[in-house]
Short mmCIF file of C-alpha atoms in Angstrom, two decimals:
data_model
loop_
_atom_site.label_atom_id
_atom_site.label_comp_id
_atom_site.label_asym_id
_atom_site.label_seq_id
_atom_site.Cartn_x
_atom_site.Cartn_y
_atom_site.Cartn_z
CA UNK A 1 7.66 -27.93 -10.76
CA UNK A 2 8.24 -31.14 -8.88
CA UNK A 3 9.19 -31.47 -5.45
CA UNK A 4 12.42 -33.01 -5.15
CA UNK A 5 13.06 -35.94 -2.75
CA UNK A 6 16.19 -37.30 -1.04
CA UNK A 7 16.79 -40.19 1.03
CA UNK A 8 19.90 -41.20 3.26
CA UNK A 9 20.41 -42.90 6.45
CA UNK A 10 20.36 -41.16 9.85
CA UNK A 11 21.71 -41.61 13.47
CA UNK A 12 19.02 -41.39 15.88
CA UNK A 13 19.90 -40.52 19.36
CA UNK A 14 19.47 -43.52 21.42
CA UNK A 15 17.22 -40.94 24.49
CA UNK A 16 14.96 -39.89 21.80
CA UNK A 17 11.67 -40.85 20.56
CA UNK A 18 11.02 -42.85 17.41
CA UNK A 19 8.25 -40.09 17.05
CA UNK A 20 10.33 -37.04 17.45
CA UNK A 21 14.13 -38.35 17.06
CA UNK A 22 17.48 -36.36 17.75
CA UNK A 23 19.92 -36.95 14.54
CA UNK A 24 23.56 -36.39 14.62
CA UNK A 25 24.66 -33.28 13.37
CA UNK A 26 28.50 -33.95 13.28
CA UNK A 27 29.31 -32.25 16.15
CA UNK A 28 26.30 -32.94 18.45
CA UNK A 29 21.96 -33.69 18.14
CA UNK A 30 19.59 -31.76 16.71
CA UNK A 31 15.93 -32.43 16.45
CA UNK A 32 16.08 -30.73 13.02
CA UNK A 33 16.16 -33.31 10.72
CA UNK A 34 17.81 -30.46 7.93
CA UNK A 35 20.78 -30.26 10.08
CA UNK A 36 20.92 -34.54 10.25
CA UNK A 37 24.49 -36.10 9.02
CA UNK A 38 23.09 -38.03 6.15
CA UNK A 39 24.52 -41.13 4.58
CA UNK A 40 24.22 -42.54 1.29
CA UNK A 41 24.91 -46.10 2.45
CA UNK A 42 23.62 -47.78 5.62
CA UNK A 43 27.37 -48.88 6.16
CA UNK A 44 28.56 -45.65 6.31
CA UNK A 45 26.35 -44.98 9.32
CA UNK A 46 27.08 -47.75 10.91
CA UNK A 47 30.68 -47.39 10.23
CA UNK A 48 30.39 -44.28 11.64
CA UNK A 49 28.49 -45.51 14.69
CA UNK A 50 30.31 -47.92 15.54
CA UNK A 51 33.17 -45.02 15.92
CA UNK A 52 31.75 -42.84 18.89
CA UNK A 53 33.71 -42.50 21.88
CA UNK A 54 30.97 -42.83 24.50
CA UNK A 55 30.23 -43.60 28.16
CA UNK A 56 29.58 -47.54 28.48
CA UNK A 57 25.41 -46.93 28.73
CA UNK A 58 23.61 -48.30 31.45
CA UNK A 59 22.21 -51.79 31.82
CA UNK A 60 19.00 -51.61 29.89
CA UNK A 61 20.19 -48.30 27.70
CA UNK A 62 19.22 -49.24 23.95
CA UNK A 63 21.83 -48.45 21.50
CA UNK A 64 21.36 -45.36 19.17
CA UNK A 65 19.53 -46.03 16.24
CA UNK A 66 20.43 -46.19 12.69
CA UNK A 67 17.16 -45.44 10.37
CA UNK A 68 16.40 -44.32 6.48
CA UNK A 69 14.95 -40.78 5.94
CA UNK A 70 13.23 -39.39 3.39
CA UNK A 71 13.46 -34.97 3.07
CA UNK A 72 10.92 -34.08 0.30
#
């Protein structure tokens, strides 16, 4: 038996790592990628994105990230 892969897009928590990112959950972060939001469509992520009702971040704070996962 095969191992079956899926792919979707991910919100990354703008605080974490690249190597060890936070994902969006739907009702907070997790750094358990099985409990990740996951989007079919890039546009749906940032759509979704572009929807949060946060604190203006600081001068040099980096925007949260929007990236394509793979769970095999």
């Amino acid at each position: 038996m095969k191992n079956k892969t899926e792919s979707g897009w991910v919100i990354e928590h703008r605080r974490s790592q690249p190597c060890e990112p936070e994902y969006w959950t739907g009702y907070g972060w997790s750094k358990d990628n099985l409990r990740a939001i996951r989007f079919c469509r890039k546009a749906d992520a940032e759509a979704t994105l572009s929807g949060f009702d946060e604190d203006d971040p600081l001068p040099n704070e980096l925007p949260h990230r929007i990236a394509e996962h793979i769970w095999g």
